[in-house]
Short mmCIF file of C-alpha atoms in Angstrom, two decimals:
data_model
loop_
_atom_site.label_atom_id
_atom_site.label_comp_id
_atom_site.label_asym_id
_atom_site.label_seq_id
_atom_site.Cartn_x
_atom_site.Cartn_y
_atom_site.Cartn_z
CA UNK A 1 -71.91 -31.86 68.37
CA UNK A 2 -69.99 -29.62 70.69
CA UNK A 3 -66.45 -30.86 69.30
CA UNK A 4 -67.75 -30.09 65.76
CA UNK A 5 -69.05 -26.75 66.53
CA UNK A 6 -65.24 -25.95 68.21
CA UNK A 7 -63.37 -27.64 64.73
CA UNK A 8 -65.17 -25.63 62.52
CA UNK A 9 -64.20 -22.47 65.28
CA UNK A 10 -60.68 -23.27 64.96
CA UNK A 11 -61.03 -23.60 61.41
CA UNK A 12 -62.27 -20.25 60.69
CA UNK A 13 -60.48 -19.05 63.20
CA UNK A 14 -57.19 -20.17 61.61
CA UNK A 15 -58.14 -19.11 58.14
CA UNK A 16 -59.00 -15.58 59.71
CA UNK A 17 -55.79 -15.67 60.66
CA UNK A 18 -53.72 -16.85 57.81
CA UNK A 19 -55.62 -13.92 56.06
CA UNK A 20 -54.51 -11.20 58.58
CA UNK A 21 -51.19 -12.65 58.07
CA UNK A 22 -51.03 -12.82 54.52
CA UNK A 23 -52.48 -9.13 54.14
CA UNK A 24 -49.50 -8.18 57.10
CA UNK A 25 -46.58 -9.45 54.92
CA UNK A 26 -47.67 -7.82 51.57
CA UNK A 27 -48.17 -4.89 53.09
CA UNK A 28 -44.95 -5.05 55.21
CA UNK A 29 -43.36 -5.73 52.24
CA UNK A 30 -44.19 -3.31 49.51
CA UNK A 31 -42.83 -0.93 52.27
CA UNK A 32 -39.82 -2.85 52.04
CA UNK A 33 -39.51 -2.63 48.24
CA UNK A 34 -40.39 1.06 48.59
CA UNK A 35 -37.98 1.73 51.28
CA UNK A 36 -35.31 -0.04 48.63
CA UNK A 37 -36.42 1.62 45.95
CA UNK A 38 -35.79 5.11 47.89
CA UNK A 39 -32.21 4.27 49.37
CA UNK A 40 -31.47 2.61 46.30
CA UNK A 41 -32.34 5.89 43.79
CA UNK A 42 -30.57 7.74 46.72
CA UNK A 43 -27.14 6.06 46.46
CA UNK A 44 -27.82 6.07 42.95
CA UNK A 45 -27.63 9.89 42.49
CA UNK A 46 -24.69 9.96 44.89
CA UNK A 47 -22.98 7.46 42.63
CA UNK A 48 -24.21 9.22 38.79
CA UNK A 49 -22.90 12.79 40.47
CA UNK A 50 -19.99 11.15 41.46
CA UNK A 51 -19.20 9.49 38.26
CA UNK A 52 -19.99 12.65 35.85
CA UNK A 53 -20.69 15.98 38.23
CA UNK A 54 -19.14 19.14 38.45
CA UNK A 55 -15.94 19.61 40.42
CA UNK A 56 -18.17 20.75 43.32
CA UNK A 57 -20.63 18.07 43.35
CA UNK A 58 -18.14 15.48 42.75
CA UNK A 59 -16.09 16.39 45.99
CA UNK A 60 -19.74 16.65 48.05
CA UNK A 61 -20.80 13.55 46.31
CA UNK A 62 -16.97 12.32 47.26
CA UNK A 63 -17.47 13.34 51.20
CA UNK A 64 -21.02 11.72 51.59
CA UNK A 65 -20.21 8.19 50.31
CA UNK A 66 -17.27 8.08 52.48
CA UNK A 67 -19.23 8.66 55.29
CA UNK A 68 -21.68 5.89 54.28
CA UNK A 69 -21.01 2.38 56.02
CA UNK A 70 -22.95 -1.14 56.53
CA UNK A 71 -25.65 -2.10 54.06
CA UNK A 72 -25.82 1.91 52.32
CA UNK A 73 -22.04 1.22 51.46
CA UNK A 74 -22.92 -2.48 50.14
CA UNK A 75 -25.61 -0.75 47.95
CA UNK A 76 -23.40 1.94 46.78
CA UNK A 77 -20.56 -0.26 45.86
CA UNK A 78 -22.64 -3.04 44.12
CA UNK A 79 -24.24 0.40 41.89
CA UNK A 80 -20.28 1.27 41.06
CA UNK A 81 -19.08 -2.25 40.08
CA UNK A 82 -22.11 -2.34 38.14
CA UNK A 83 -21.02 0.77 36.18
CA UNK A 84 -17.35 0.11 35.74
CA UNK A 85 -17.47 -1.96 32.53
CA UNK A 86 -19.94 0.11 31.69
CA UNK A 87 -17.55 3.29 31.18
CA UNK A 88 -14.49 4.90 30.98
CA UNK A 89 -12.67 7.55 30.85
CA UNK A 90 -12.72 10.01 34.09
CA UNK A 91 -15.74 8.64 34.72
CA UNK A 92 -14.40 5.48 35.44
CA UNK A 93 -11.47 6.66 36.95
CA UNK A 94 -13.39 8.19 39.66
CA UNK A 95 -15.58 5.60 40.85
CA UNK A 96 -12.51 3.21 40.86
CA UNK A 97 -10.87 5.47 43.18
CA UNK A 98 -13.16 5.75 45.81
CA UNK A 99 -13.98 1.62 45.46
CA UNK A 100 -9.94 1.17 46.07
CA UNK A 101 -9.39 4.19 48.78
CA UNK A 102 -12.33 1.06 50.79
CA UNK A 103 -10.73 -1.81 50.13
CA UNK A 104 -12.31 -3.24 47.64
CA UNK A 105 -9.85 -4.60 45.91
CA UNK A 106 -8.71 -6.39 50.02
CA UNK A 107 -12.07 -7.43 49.96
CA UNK A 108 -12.53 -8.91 45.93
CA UNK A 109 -9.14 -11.11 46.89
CA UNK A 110 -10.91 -12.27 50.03
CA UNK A 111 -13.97 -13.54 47.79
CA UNK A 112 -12.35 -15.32 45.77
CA UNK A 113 -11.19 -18.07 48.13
CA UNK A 114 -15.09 -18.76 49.18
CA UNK A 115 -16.32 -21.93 49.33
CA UNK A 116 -19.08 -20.89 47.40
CA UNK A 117 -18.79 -20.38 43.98
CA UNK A 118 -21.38 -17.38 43.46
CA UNK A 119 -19.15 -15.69 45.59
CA UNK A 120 -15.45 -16.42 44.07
CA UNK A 121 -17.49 -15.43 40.67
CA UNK A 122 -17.90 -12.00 42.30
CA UNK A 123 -14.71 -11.83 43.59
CA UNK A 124 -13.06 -12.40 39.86
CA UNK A 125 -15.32 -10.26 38.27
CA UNK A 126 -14.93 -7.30 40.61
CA UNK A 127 -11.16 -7.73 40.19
CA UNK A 128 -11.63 -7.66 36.51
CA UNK A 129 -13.64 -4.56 37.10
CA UNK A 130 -10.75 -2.96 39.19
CA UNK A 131 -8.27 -4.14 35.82
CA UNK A 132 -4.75 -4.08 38.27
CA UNK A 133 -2.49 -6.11 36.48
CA UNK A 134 -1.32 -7.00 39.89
CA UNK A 135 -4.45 -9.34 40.28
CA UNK A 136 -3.55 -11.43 37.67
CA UNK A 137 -1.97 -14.22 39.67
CA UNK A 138 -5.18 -14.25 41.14
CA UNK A 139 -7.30 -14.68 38.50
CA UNK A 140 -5.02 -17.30 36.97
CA UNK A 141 -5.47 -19.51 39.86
CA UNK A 142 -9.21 -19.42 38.97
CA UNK A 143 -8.42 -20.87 35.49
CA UNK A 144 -8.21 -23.85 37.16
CA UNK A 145 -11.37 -23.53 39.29
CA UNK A 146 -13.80 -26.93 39.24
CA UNK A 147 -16.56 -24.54 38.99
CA UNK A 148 -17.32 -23.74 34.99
CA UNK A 149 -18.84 -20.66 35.80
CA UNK A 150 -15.53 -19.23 37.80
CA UNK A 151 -13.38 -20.00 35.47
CA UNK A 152 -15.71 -17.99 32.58
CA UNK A 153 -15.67 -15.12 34.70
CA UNK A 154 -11.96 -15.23 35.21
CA UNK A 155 -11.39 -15.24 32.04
CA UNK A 156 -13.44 -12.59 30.96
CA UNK A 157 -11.87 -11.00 34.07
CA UNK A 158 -8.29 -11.21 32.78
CA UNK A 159 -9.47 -10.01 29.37
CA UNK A 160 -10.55 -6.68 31.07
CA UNK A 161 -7.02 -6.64 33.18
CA UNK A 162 -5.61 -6.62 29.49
CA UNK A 163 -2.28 -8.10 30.74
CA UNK A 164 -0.10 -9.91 27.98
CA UNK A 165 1.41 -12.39 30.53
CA UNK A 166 -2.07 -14.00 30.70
CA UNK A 167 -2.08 -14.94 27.38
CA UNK A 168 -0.56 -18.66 27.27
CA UNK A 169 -3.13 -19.49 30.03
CA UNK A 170 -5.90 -18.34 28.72
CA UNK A 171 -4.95 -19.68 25.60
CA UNK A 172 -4.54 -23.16 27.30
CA UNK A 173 -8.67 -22.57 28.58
CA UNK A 174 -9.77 -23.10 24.98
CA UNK A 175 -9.18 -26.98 25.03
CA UNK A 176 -12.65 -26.74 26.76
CA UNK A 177 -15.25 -26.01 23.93
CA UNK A 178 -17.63 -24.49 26.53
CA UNK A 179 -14.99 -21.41 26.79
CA UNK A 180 -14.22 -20.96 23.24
CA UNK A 181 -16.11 -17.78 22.53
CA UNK A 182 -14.52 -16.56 26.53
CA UNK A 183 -11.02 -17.43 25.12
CA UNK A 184 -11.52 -15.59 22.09
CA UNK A 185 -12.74 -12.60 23.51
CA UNK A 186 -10.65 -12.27 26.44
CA UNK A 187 -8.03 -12.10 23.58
CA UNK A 188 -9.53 -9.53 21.87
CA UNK A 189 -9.51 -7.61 24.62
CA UNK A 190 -6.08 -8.04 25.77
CA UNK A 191 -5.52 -6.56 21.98
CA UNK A 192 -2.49 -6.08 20.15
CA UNK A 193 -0.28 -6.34 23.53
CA UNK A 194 -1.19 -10.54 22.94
CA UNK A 195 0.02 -10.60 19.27
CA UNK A 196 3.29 -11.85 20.04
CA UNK A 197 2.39 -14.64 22.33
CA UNK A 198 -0.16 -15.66 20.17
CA UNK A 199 2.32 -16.22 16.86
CA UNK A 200 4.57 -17.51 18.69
CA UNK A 201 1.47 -20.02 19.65
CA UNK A 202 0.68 -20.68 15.72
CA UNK A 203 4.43 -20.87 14.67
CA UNK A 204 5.13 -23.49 17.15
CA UNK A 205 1.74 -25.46 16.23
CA UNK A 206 3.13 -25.24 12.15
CA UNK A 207 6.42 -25.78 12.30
CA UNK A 208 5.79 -29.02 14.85
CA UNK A 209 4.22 -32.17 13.20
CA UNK A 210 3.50 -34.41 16.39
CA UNK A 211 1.79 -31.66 17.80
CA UNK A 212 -1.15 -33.02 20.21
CA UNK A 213 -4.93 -32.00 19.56
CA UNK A 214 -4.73 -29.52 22.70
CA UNK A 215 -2.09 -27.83 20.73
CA UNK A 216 -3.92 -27.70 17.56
CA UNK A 217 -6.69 -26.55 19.81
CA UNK A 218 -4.73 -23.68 20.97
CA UNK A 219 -3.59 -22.55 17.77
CA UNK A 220 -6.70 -22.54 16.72
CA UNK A 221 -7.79 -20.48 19.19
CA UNK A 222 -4.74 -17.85 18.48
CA UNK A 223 -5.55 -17.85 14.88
CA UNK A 224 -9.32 -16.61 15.43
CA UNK A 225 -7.69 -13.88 17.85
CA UNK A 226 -5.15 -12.74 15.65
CA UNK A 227 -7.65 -12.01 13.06
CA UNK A 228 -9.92 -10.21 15.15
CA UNK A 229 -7.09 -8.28 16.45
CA UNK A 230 -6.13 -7.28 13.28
CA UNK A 231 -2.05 -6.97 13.47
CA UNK A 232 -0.94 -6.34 10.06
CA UNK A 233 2.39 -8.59 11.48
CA UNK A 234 -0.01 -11.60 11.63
CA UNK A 235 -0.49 -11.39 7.96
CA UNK A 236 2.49 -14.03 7.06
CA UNK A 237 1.55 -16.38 10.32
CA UNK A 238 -1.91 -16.38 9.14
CA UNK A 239 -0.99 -16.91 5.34
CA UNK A 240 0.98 -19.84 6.57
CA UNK A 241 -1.75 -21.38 8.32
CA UNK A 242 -3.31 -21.47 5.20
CA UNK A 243 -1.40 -24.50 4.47
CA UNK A 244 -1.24 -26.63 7.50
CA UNK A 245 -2.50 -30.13 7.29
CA UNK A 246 -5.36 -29.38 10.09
CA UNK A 247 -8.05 -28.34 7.69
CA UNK A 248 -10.07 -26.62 11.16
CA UNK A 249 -6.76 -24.54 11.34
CA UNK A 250 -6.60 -23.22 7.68
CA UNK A 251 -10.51 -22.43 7.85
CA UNK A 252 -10.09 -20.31 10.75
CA UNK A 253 -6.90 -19.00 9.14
CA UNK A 254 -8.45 -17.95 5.87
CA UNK A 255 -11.62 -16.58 7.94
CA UNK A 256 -8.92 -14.50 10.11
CA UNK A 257 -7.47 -12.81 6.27
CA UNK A 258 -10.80 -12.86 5.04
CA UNK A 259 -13.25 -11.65 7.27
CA UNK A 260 -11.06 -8.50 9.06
CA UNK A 261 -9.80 -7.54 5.39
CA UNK A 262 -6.16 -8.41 6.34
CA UNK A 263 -4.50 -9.20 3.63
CA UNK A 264 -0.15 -8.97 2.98
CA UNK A 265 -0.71 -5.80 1.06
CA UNK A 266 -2.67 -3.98 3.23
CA UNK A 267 -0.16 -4.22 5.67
CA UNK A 268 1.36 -1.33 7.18
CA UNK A 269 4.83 -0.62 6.06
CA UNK A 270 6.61 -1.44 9.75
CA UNK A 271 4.61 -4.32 9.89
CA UNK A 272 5.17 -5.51 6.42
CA UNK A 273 9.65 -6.15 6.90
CA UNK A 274 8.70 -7.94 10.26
CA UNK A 275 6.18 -10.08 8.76
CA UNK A 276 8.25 -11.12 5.72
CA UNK A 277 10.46 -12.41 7.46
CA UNK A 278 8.29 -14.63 9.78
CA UNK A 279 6.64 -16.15 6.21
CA UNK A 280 9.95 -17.09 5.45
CA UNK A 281 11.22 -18.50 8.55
CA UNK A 282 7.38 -20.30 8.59
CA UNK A 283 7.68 -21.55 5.08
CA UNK A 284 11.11 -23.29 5.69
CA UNK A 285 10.45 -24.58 8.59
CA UNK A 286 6.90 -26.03 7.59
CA UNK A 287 7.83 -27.70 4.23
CA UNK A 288 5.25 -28.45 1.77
CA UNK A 289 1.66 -29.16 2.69
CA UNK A 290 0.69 -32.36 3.97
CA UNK A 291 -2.72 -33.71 3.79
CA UNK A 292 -4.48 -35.67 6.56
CA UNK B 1 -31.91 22.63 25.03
CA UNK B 2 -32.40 19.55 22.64
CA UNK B 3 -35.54 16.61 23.34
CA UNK B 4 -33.53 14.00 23.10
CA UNK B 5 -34.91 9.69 23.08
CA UNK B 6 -32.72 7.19 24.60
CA UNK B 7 -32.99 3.79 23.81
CA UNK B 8 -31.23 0.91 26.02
CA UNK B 9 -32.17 -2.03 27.76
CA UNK B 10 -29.60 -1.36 30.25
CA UNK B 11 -30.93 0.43 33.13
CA UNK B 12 -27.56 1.57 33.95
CA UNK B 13 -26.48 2.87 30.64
CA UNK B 14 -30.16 4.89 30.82
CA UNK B 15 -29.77 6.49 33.60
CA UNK B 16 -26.00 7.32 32.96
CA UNK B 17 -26.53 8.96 29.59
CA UNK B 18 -29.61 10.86 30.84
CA UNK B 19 -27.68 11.53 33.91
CA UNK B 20 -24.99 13.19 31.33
CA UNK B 21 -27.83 14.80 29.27
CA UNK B 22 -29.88 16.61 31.37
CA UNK B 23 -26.75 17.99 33.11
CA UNK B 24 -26.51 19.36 29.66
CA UNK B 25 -29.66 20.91 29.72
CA UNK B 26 -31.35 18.32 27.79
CA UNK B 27 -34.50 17.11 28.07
CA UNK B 28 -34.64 13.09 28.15
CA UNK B 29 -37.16 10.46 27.41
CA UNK B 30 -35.71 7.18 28.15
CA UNK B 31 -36.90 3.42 26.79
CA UNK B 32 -36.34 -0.09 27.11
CA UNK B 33 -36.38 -1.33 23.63
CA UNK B 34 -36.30 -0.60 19.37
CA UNK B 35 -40.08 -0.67 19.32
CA UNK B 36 -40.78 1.80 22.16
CA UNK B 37 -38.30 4.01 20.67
CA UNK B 38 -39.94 4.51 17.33
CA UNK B 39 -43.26 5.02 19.25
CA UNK B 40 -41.39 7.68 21.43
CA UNK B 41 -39.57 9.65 18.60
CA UNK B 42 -43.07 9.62 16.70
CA UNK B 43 -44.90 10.53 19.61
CA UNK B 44 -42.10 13.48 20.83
CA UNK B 45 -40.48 14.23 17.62
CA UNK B 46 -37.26 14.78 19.70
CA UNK B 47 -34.35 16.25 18.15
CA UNK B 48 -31.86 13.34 18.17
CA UNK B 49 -32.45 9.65 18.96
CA UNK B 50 -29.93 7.71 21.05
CA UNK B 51 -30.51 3.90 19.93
CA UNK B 52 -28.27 0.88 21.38
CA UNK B 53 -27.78 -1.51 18.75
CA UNK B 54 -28.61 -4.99 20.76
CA UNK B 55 -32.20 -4.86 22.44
CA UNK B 56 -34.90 -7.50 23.05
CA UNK B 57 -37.46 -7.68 19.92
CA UNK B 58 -36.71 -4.92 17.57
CA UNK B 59 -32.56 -3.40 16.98
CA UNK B 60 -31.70 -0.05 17.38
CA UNK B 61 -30.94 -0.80 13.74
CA UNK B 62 -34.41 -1.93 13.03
CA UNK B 63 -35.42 0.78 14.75
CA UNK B 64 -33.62 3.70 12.99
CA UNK B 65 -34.83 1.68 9.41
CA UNK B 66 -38.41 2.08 10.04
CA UNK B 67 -37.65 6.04 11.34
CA UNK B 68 -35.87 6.61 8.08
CA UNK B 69 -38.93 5.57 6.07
CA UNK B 70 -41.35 7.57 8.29
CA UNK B 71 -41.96 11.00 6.66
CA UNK B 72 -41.63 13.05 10.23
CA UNK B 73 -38.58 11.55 11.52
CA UNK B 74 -36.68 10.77 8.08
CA UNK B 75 -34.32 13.24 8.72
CA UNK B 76 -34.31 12.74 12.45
CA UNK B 77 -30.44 12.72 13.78
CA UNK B 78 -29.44 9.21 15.24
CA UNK B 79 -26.43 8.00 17.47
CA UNK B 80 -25.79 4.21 17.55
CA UNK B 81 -24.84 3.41 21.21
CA UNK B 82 -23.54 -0.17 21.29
CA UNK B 83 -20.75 -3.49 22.32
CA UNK B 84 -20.30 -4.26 19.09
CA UNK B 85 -17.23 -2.15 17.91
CA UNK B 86 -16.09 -4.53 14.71
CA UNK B 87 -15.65 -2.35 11.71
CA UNK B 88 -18.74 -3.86 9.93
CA UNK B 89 -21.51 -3.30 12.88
CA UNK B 90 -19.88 0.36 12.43
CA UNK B 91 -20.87 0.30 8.76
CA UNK B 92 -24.28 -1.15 9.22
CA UNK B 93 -24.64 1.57 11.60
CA UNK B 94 -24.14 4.06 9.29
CA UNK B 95 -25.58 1.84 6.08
CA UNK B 96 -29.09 2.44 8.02
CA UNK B 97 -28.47 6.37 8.36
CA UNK B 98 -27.15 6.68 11.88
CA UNK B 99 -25.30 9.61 12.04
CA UNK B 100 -22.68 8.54 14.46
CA UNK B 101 -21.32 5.40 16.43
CA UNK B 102 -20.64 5.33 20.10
CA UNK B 103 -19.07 2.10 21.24
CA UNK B 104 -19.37 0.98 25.04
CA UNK B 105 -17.62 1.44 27.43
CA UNK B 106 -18.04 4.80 26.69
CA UNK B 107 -17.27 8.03 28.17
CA UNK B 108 -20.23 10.06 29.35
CA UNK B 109 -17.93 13.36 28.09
CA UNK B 110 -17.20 11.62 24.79
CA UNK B 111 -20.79 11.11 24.07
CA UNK B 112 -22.22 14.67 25.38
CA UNK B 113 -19.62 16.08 22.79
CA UNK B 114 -20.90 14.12 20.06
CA UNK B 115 -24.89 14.90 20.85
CA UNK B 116 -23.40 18.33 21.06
CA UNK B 117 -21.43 17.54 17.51
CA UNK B 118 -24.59 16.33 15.61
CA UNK B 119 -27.17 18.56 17.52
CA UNK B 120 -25.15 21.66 15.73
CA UNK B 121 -24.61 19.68 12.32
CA UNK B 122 -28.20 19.03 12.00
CA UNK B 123 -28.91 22.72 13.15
CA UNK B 124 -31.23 21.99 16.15
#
């Protein structure tokens, strides 16, 4: 009798306190989310009167989050690689500044040779943020990443960097149909700086007839950017495509002339002698059409 | 000053354009989506909508088509805020009566010059 009185003691007594501790850690932490909340809208107006305040503010704003360290700086500095794509401009300009002037471009390199792969993901993408050309290497090297997810942020990484000499290797990405849309826009965003990699891509793929799938894959992937781009020099190269014997290429061709209105006489004029000449060169070296 | 609706479902680009605006002088509502902003420019009657084109359930384009047809805010001026910079999405922009196109990234200067621009064209 005695031992069940003292079981159903303990019983209550242990629910009682489950309760008291349940009730301690919500209360405990909705302070938590409110303290957040505060030092998060507080680095937040630091960062906003950085980004677009008066010459005054900006230099106050300036002193203060140099002064910041530990987690405030973490806060602050996730908050301005947030913003980056987000802007540009002098806005942009001066949040990149005072990222760099801490070494955060030292410490994006460092992440992305983690083991973990959440981490070399924020590593690429705050280099792509940053958009120095010199990180290019870098980001290359994560092409070839076994995680999927690395290797889409790289690439959208070295789309933001903008730097032509990426081109052929993030061209060579679009054999994997899971980054076609990446490969395309990374191109787009590289912009007219890529045109001339890219023909040179869709001349070689026409003029060659042993060429492997990957290849076809790749030109493929150059036509689609080349009409997006919209370089009135592509005209010819994408006319040309027109009549390759890969029926995916002259569909993405004619979509390319089609869809972004580029057509041979809306060329511009400086445009127009260049690209005459590469239909000419194309045509000769293709020969007539052959069907697969 | 100018009462001015913002519509984003970006918390960032919210508070940066409000940010920008009220440093203007402006006075700012801001929402998440197409549907609160037609409730908020009916409700406020601002004096220039700021819509982003891409939002959860209804478009900023959705949204400034059913403002067009609503007697109080026909007239009401409209900025398109959005990713989507192809020449087309520019067109359907203006195809739906938006009065100007902002494409992100954007600069904060930029875009208090054009609410500036089409506050003074629409002679509010």
């Amino acid at each position: 009798m005695s031992f069940l009185l003292w079981a159903v003691v303990a019983l209550l007594g242990a629910s009682a306190l489950t309760v008291v501790l349940l009730l301690v850690l919500r209360v405990t932490s909705g302070w938590r989310s409110v303290r957040h909340a505060r030092e998060h809208a507080a680095g937040r107006e630091l960062v906003l009167t950085l980004a677009m305040g008066e010459a005054d503010e900006v230099e106050e704003a300036g002193r203060r989050i140099s002064r910041l360290s530990g987690s405030e700086w973490d806060r602050v500095e996730q908050q301005i690689f947030a913003l980056l794509p987000k802007v540009r401009g002098e806005t942009r300009q001066r949040l990149v500044d005072i990222v760099r002037d801490r070494g955060a471009a030292r410490r994006a390199r460092r992440l992305v040779r983690s083991r973990s792969a959440v981490v070399r993901c924020r590593g690429a993408h705050r280099l792509g943020a940053l958009r120095d050309p010199e990180d290019g290497p870098v980001l290359l090297t994560l092409l070839d990443d076994r995680n999927f997810l690395v290797r889409r942020v790289a690439l959208r990484a070295l789309g933001s960097i903008g730097d032509p000499a990426s081109v052929p290797a993030v061209v060579s990405c679009g054999a994997d149909p899971a980054l076609t849309r990446d490969v395309v826009s990374a191109l787009q965003r590289i912009g007219i700086a890529a045109a001339p990699e890219l023909l040179r891509i869709v001349e070689a793929a026409l003029v060659d007839p042993g060429r492997r799938d990957e290849e076809d894959r790749s030109a493929e992937m150059a036509v689609v950017a080349l009409g997006l781009i919209a370089d009135p020099t592509a005209v010819p190269v994408l006319v040309c495509a027109l009549r390759s014997d890969a029926e995916s290429l002259r569909g993405r061709a004619a979509n390319g002339l089609g869809g972004h209105r580029l057509t041979p006489g809306g060329a511009r004029a400086d445009g127009r002698a260049r690209g005459r000449r590469r239909l000419v060169a194309c045509r000769d070296r293709q020969g007539p059409r052959r069907d697969r | 000053m100018a009462k001015i609706v913002v519509a984003d479902d970006d918390e960032d680009i919210r508070e940066l354009v409000a940010f920008k605006l009220k440093q203007n002088g402006h006075d700012v509502r801001s929402v998440g989506d197409g549907a609160a902003a037609v409730s908020a420019c009916l409700e406020e009657l601002p004096d220039l909508a700021l819509l982003d084109v891409m939002m959860p359930g209804m478009s900023g384009l959705d949204a400034a088509r059913a403002l067009r047809q609503e007697e109080t805010t026909a007239r009401l001026p409209i900025i398109m805020l959005t990713a989507r910079a192809q020449e087309s999405d520019v067109e359907q922009g203006f195809t739906v009566g938006a009065d100007d196109y902002i494409t992100k990234p954007f600069s904060p200067r930029e875009l208090a010059s054009r609410v500036a621009a089409v506050l003074a064209r629409s002679g509010r």
